[in-house]
XYZ file of C-alpha atoms in Angstrom:
452
model
C 175.646 143.603 76.884
C 173.809 143.205 73.396
C 171.924 140.408 72.338
C 175.163 139.161 69.844
C 177.313 139.677 72.621
C 175.893 137.337 74.860
C 177.597 134.240 76.952
C 176.029 130.669 75.154
C 172.123 130.387 75.826
C 171.494 126.996 77.512
C 174.535 125.420 77.326
C 175.134 126.220 73.209
C 178.398 128.154 72.244
C 176.815 131.931 70.297
C 177.227 131.189 66.910
C 177.164 127.517 66.869
C 173.313 127.249 66.335
C 172.741 126.282 61.992
C 170.599 129.285 60.291
C 167.280 128.227 59.792
C 165.084 129.489 56.731
C 161.983 130.989 57.617
C 160.193 127.379 56.442
C 162.307 125.452 59.377
C 161.532 128.471 62.268
C 157.582 128.387 61.004
C 158.030 124.995 61.299
C 159.447 124.460 64.792
C 157.084 127.018 65.919
C 153.924 124.727 64.344
C 153.078 123.672 67.411
C 152.011 126.873 68.853
C 149.303 126.234 66.408
C 147.501 123.400 67.981
C 148.274 125.113 71.254
C 146.853 128.593 70.622
C 143.662 126.618 68.986
C 143.127 125.192 71.853
C 143.543 128.949 73.748
C 140.959 130.396 71.254
C 138.132 127.629 72.226
C 138.248 128.115 76.078
C 138.481 132.042 75.158
C 135.213 132.173 72.916
C 133.703 129.084 74.550
C 133.828 129.252 77.775
C 131.894 131.865 79.376
C 128.921 129.893 76.621
C 129.669 127.302 78.361
C 128.893 128.606 82.344
C 125.977 129.836 80.749
C 124.822 126.407 79.312
C 125.827 124.536 82.232
C 123.365 127.245 84.459
C 125.844 129.092 85.768
C 125.555 132.766 86.908
C 127.136 135.535 84.847
C 129.116 137.376 88.391
C 130.869 133.922 88.716
C 132.107 133.498 85.410
C 134.834 135.476 86.160
C 136.585 132.867 89.220
C 135.081 129.679 87.327
C 138.013 131.049 84.661
C 140.718 131.093 87.474
C 142.254 127.164 86.603
C 143.819 128.910 83.616
C 145.928 132.044 85.770
C 145.628 129.519 88.819
C 147.776 126.942 87.226
C 149.831 128.734 85.050
C 151.203 130.796 87.914
C 152.061 127.372 89.821
C 153.291 125.209 86.762
C 155.299 127.396 84.466
C 157.770 128.556 86.726
C 158.662 125.243 88.007
C 158.696 123.608 84.531
C 160.345 126.076 83.020
C 162.630 125.729 86.124
C 163.385 121.739 85.547
C 163.102 122.527 81.533
C 165.900 124.090 81.925
C 167.814 121.368 84.058
C 166.783 118.254 81.554
C 168.911 116.341 79.287
C 166.747 113.433 78.175
C 167.274 111.471 74.888
C 164.327 113.096 73.514
C 165.866 116.809 74.850
C 165.709 119.262 76.948
C 162.015 120.890 75.865
C 160.575 117.956 74.153
C 159.405 116.117 77.078
C 157.012 118.769 78.544
C 156.110 119.558 74.478
C 154.396 115.533 74.224
C 152.578 115.037 78.016
C 151.560 119.094 78.015
C 150.301 118.354 74.229
C 148.851 114.615 75.651
C 147.184 116.331 78.787
C 145.508 119.331 76.384
C 144.293 116.777 73.975
C 142.336 114.902 76.645
C 140.653 118.015 78.478
C 139.243 119.129 74.904
C 138.563 115.643 74.024
C 136.013 115.444 77.489
C 135.447 118.902 77.883
C 132.004 119.500 75.445
C 130.861 116.198 77.188
C 130.115 117.897 80.592
C 127.557 117.885 82.389
C 127.549 120.081 84.873
C 129.691 123.064 86.174
C 131.935 120.740 88.072
C 132.232 118.384 85.423
C 133.621 121.668 83.104
C 135.171 123.228 85.604
C 137.358 120.367 86.709
C 138.350 119.354 83.371
C 139.568 123.203 82.877
C 142.028 122.573 84.988
C 143.362 119.274 83.434
C 143.077 121.610 79.859
C 144.933 124.425 81.181
C 147.591 122.117 82.925
C 148.720 120.875 79.319
C 148.273 124.246 78.466
C 150.862 125.387 80.307
C 153.549 122.346 80.312
C 154.132 122.847 76.801
C 153.825 126.759 76.966
C 156.905 127.931 78.545
C 159.100 125.344 77.410
C 157.983 126.698 73.901
C 158.629 130.331 74.847
C 162.092 129.038 76.282
C 163.028 126.759 72.571
C 163.331 130.524 70.409
C 165.784 130.959 72.814
C 167.456 127.196 73.000
C 167.386 127.268 68.848
C 168.106 130.641 67.466
C 170.783 133.082 67.037
C 169.884 136.019 67.999
C 169.448 137.968 64.826
C 166.445 134.934 64.048
C 164.707 135.205 67.728
C 162.504 138.383 67.046
C 161.040 136.841 63.959
C 160.751 133.727 66.041
C 158.935 134.729 68.442
C 156.717 136.743 66.173
C 155.702 133.786 64.564
C 154.495 132.240 67.405
C 152.053 135.516 67.870
C 151.625 135.113 64.209
C 150.655 131.346 64.720
C 148.606 132.443 67.870
C 146.576 134.552 65.623
C 145.946 131.778 63.239
C 144.653 129.527 65.432
C 142.760 131.656 67.391
C 140.932 132.856 63.971
C 140.795 128.992 63.167
C 139.264 128.041 66.881
C 136.630 131.390 66.543
C 135.582 130.587 63.664
C 135.127 126.301 63.650
C 131.678 126.459 64.651
C 130.105 129.071 62.056
C 132.066 127.154 59.651
C 130.659 123.992 60.992
C 126.955 125.373 60.824
C 127.415 127.719 57.210
C 129.706 125.220 55.318
C 129.090 121.492 56.823
C 125.421 122.355 57.641
C 125.506 121.372 61.427
C 122.852 122.369 62.955
C 122.766 125.185 65.618
C 120.315 123.819 67.598
C 121.400 120.204 67.940
C 122.983 119.896 71.452
C 125.351 117.408 73.099
C 125.817 116.955 76.913
C 124.451 119.382 79.452
C 123.051 121.666 76.511
C 125.904 122.366 75.127
C 125.986 122.828 71.480
C 126.892 120.357 69.134
C 129.181 122.731 66.839
C 130.917 123.288 70.171
C 131.773 119.546 70.495
C 133.294 119.126 67.318
C 135.080 121.954 67.293
C 136.862 120.804 70.797
C 137.434 117.549 68.876
C 138.937 119.055 66.253
C 141.353 120.942 69.320
C 142.251 117.534 70.476
C 143.695 116.105 66.961
C 145.415 119.624 66.227
C 146.532 119.996 69.738
C 148.866 117.141 69.339
C 149.436 116.340 65.790
C 151.171 119.816 65.734
C 153.630 119.256 68.241
C 154.463 115.969 67.009
C 154.902 117.978 63.185
C 156.965 120.641 65.263
C 159.940 117.841 67.125
C 159.883 115.499 64.111
C 160.794 118.188 61.300
C 162.631 120.055 63.691
C 164.502 118.077 66.154
C 166.302 119.956 69.356
C 170.046 120.773 68.939
C 171.949 117.950 70.610
C 173.430 119.654 74.482
C 176.938 119.648 74.038
C 178.796 116.364 76.225
C 179.822 119.455 78.820
C 177.098 121.035 79.271
C 175.145 117.548 79.803
C 177.012 116.639 82.469
C 176.614 119.713 84.204
C 172.730 119.454 83.963
C 173.602 115.607 85.187
C 175.000 117.350 88.435
C 172.493 120.095 89.411
C 170.107 119.125 92.028
C 166.026 118.501 90.753
C 164.599 118.226 94.008
C 161.502 119.996 94.849
C 163.709 122.612 97.446
C 166.178 123.102 94.496
C 163.444 123.751 91.850
C 161.538 126.111 94.114
C 164.537 126.884 95.122
C 166.244 128.195 91.805
C 162.723 130.126 91.085
C 163.036 132.000 94.277
C 166.504 132.608 93.562
C 165.697 134.208 89.582
C 162.644 136.234 91.439
C 165.754 137.868 93.710
C 167.895 138.401 90.809
C 165.300 139.730 88.596
C 166.909 142.160 85.826
C 165.593 145.452 86.294
C 164.171 146.106 83.325
C 161.844 142.836 83.692
C 160.505 143.870 86.882
C 159.512 147.995 85.217
C 157.236 145.697 82.587
C 154.887 144.017 85.415
C 152.825 147.514 85.774
C 151.982 147.002 81.769
C 151.503 143.353 82.093
C 149.071 143.825 84.820
C 146.422 146.300 83.128
C 146.851 143.997 80.004
C 146.169 140.613 81.256
C 143.503 142.507 82.723
C 141.731 143.941 79.974
C 142.290 141.076 78.149
C 141.029 138.169 81.086
C 137.469 140.955 81.099
C 137.606 141.274 77.321
C 136.908 137.136 76.630
C 134.862 136.752 79.879
C 132.148 138.973 78.883
C 132.407 140.210 74.706
C 129.525 137.342 74.124
C 127.570 138.474 77.188
C 127.767 142.131 75.471
C 127.581 141.649 71.882
C 123.873 139.568 73.567
C 123.043 142.842 74.996
C 124.192 145.856 72.999
C 123.346 143.650 69.565
C 120.942 141.105 70.648
C 119.055 142.743 72.866
C 119.058 139.048 75.568
C 121.154 137.810 78.792
C 119.398 134.592 78.540
C 121.824 131.441 77.833
C 118.671 129.477 76.654
C 117.260 132.213 73.553
C 118.031 131.386 70.141
C 119.267 135.056 69.937
C 122.175 134.216 72.422
C 123.125 131.508 70.557
C 123.528 133.729 67.601
C 125.790 136.300 69.432
C 127.758 133.239 70.438
C 127.785 132.920 66.784
C 128.635 136.744 66.060
C 131.407 136.843 68.615
C 132.897 133.635 67.034
C 133.385 135.262 63.516
C 134.381 138.831 64.807
C 136.660 136.633 67.580
C 138.115 135.204 63.794
C 138.495 138.355 62.649
C 140.924 139.763 65.096
C 143.220 137.231 65.468
C 143.508 136.844 61.327
C 144.594 140.829 61.652
C 146.760 139.654 64.581
C 148.420 137.149 62.435
C 148.583 139.273 59.967
C 150.337 141.911 61.806
C 152.071 139.550 63.788
C 154.441 138.981 60.409
C 154.392 142.064 59.995
C 155.886 143.920 63.255
C 159.146 141.869 62.642
C 160.820 144.776 60.630
C 159.049 147.357 62.377
C 159.692 146.119 65.871
C 163.327 146.765 64.322
C 163.203 150.367 63.583
C 160.546 151.348 66.358
C 161.786 149.424 69.013
C 159.012 146.494 70.799
C 158.134 148.906 72.618
C 156.811 152.071 71.580
C 155.446 149.700 68.826
C 153.489 147.839 71.375
C 152.261 150.569 73.474
C 151.000 152.242 69.938
C 149.180 148.863 69.703
C 147.553 148.389 72.829
C 145.827 151.860 72.249
C 143.917 150.820 69.825
C 143.237 148.190 71.566
C 142.111 149.819 74.746
C 139.431 152.540 72.176
C 138.434 149.442 70.978
C 137.139 147.816 73.885
C 135.808 151.436 74.808
C 133.332 151.338 71.186
C 132.388 148.063 71.340
C 129.496 148.446 74.477
C 128.092 151.361 71.986
C 127.807 149.204 69.378
C 124.387 147.757 68.197
C 125.028 146.717 64.473
C 127.197 143.510 64.091
C 129.144 144.945 60.948
C 130.607 147.580 63.196
C 131.976 145.204 65.293
C 134.193 143.970 62.756
C 136.157 147.840 62.595
C 136.288 147.575 66.550
C 137.963 144.166 65.887
C 140.866 145.698 63.744
C 142.242 147.569 66.996
C 141.524 144.278 68.964
C 143.375 142.269 66.846
C 146.348 144.525 66.671
C 146.593 144.385 70.048
C 146.293 141.182 70.353
C 149.116 140.375 67.621
C 151.604 142.362 69.386
C 151.000 141.162 73.057
C 151.945 137.628 72.052
C 155.851 138.548 70.669
C 156.660 142.322 71.278
C 157.348 142.027 74.700
C 159.424 138.779 74.550
C 161.308 140.726 72.643
C 162.092 143.413 75.210
C 162.557 140.496 77.259
C 164.737 137.990 75.598
C 167.276 140.928 75.901
C 167.179 141.245 79.210
C 167.385 137.986 81.209
C 170.679 135.397 81.397
C 170.443 133.073 78.281
C 171.405 129.901 80.944
C 167.855 130.905 82.781
C 165.956 132.022 80.139
C 163.105 128.941 80.887
C 162.857 129.833 84.542
C 162.700 133.232 83.177
C 160.284 132.822 80.989
C 158.032 130.889 83.866
C 158.207 133.666 85.749
C 157.530 136.272 82.841
C 154.121 134.101 82.896
C 153.542 135.335 86.463
C 153.265 138.606 85.354
C 150.054 137.465 83.084
C 148.537 135.236 85.504
C 148.482 137.602 88.756
C 146.528 139.985 86.868
C 144.156 137.258 85.930
C 143.294 136.455 89.484
C 142.913 139.727 90.856
C 140.156 140.012 88.195
C 138.580 136.813 89.060
C 139.120 138.039 92.680
C 137.688 141.590 91.761
C 134.745 141.151 88.864
C 133.272 138.820 90.786
C 132.224 140.988 93.701
C 132.390 143.951 91.715
C 130.088 142.953 88.476
C 126.828 143.562 90.697
C 127.100 146.236 93.365
C 129.704 148.762 90.862
C 129.124 147.394 87.335
C 125.016 146.701 87.421
C 125.435 143.262 86.675
C 125.947 144.425 82.814
C 128.692 143.176 80.491
C 129.230 145.484 78.762
C 130.808 147.910 81.106
C 133.168 145.050 82.166
C 134.013 146.074 78.505
C 134.634 150.152 79.414
C 136.865 148.951 82.354
C 139.519 146.939 79.452
C 139.262 149.623 77.321
C 140.619 151.825 80.720
C 142.936 148.790 81.574
C 144.523 148.796 78.008
C 145.010 152.147 77.802
C 147.294 152.452 81.297
C 148.735 149.428 79.815
C 149.893 151.525 76.696
C 151.599 154.392 78.844
C 152.828 151.361 81.382
C 154.719 150.114 77.911
C 155.428 154.285 76.587
C 157.618 154.571 79.427
C 160.053 151.981 79.018
C 162.734 153.155 76.553
C 164.849 149.825 75.145
C 168.933 150.315 74.987
C 170.862 148.080 73.321
C 170.902 145.095 75.209
C 168.470 146.300 78.049
C 165.383 148.143 78.409
C 165.469 151.322 80.946
C 162.672 153.633 82.302
C 161.880 156.764 80.975
């Protein structure tokens, strides 16, 4: 079955959705800017925050468990519920708003943390909010766009991911260099003031961009018959869980084959986000002490490098739509992951700040592809009426590798990797190359992906 001949997605007859302009598709996905600005702040700042609050490096992995744990639990449930929702505000919109509000609260209070426990608790609130919003946003592309526009829909989300995270990584540097904020001024718990202001900007963006998206490009009103069908569906906890387990049992074979790709690529990204700052602090600045000025300089450098690789991801994602159609999303993804893996292997060897930006090109290409191409493959393989639940289940393919990373790296960091963050980057590079091999073996057919 081709994407063009799929049955009605989410109860909306195929061919009945109004064709959106490029500007409208970008506006409907603008909420991803605020959502991913939040993720970017976490990626760039949580490891330093743990260090500022006195946590040991070996514990950084499990302290970040909130994201994958909440994603594993929240996204499949929210996906199932949003598939069965038919409120006056729409099917996905209630979840956009609830998640954005939780996210904004988490971002506002995070830089005021006075202890590791307080920051750890707020991270759960922040990640629950992110996950409540994320899954319906993925499903919304399938709801709102016809098959010929979905590729651009998913890759525009990827582009906003790159742009938002570019701004999130760069915001501390901009606050220091352009707005004169002292790099030595601190908030509660010794957290720098530039971190505090960055998180507060994120809180405003998180809620503001969601509100813009849902007002400028509202959901399509469901046909009366579909509303009646949804109203009759059971929404009890047992029914929700039953739908999730049923969908897992009936998961398309192509989706199952993407599991190895997800395992390796998300294990690699977990290692990169968790330890790249401390890798740079050692290789470029010769320190691992979070209380030193050199370490704060490493934090700012990682922000600049992260901003650059996310800028690359933003540009790459916008360019990948025609390439994905020509080469196939799977083959293009394999190429980008290979470049990313090579970059991760190179970073620990770099002792000059400027060369980090060369490696960041590979990281950016990989990240831009990760946030777009797998969803193009996925959208063509899943039953449209189960878009929400399968997008939620696919998120389990992200969360489980992150949980495995947290469970293994905490114990492997000192005895096996010598307590050196640079070795975590090397492991991540190897995993990214394995992910490239895994996705290369998936050959895309018309409407489905098959193993090579």
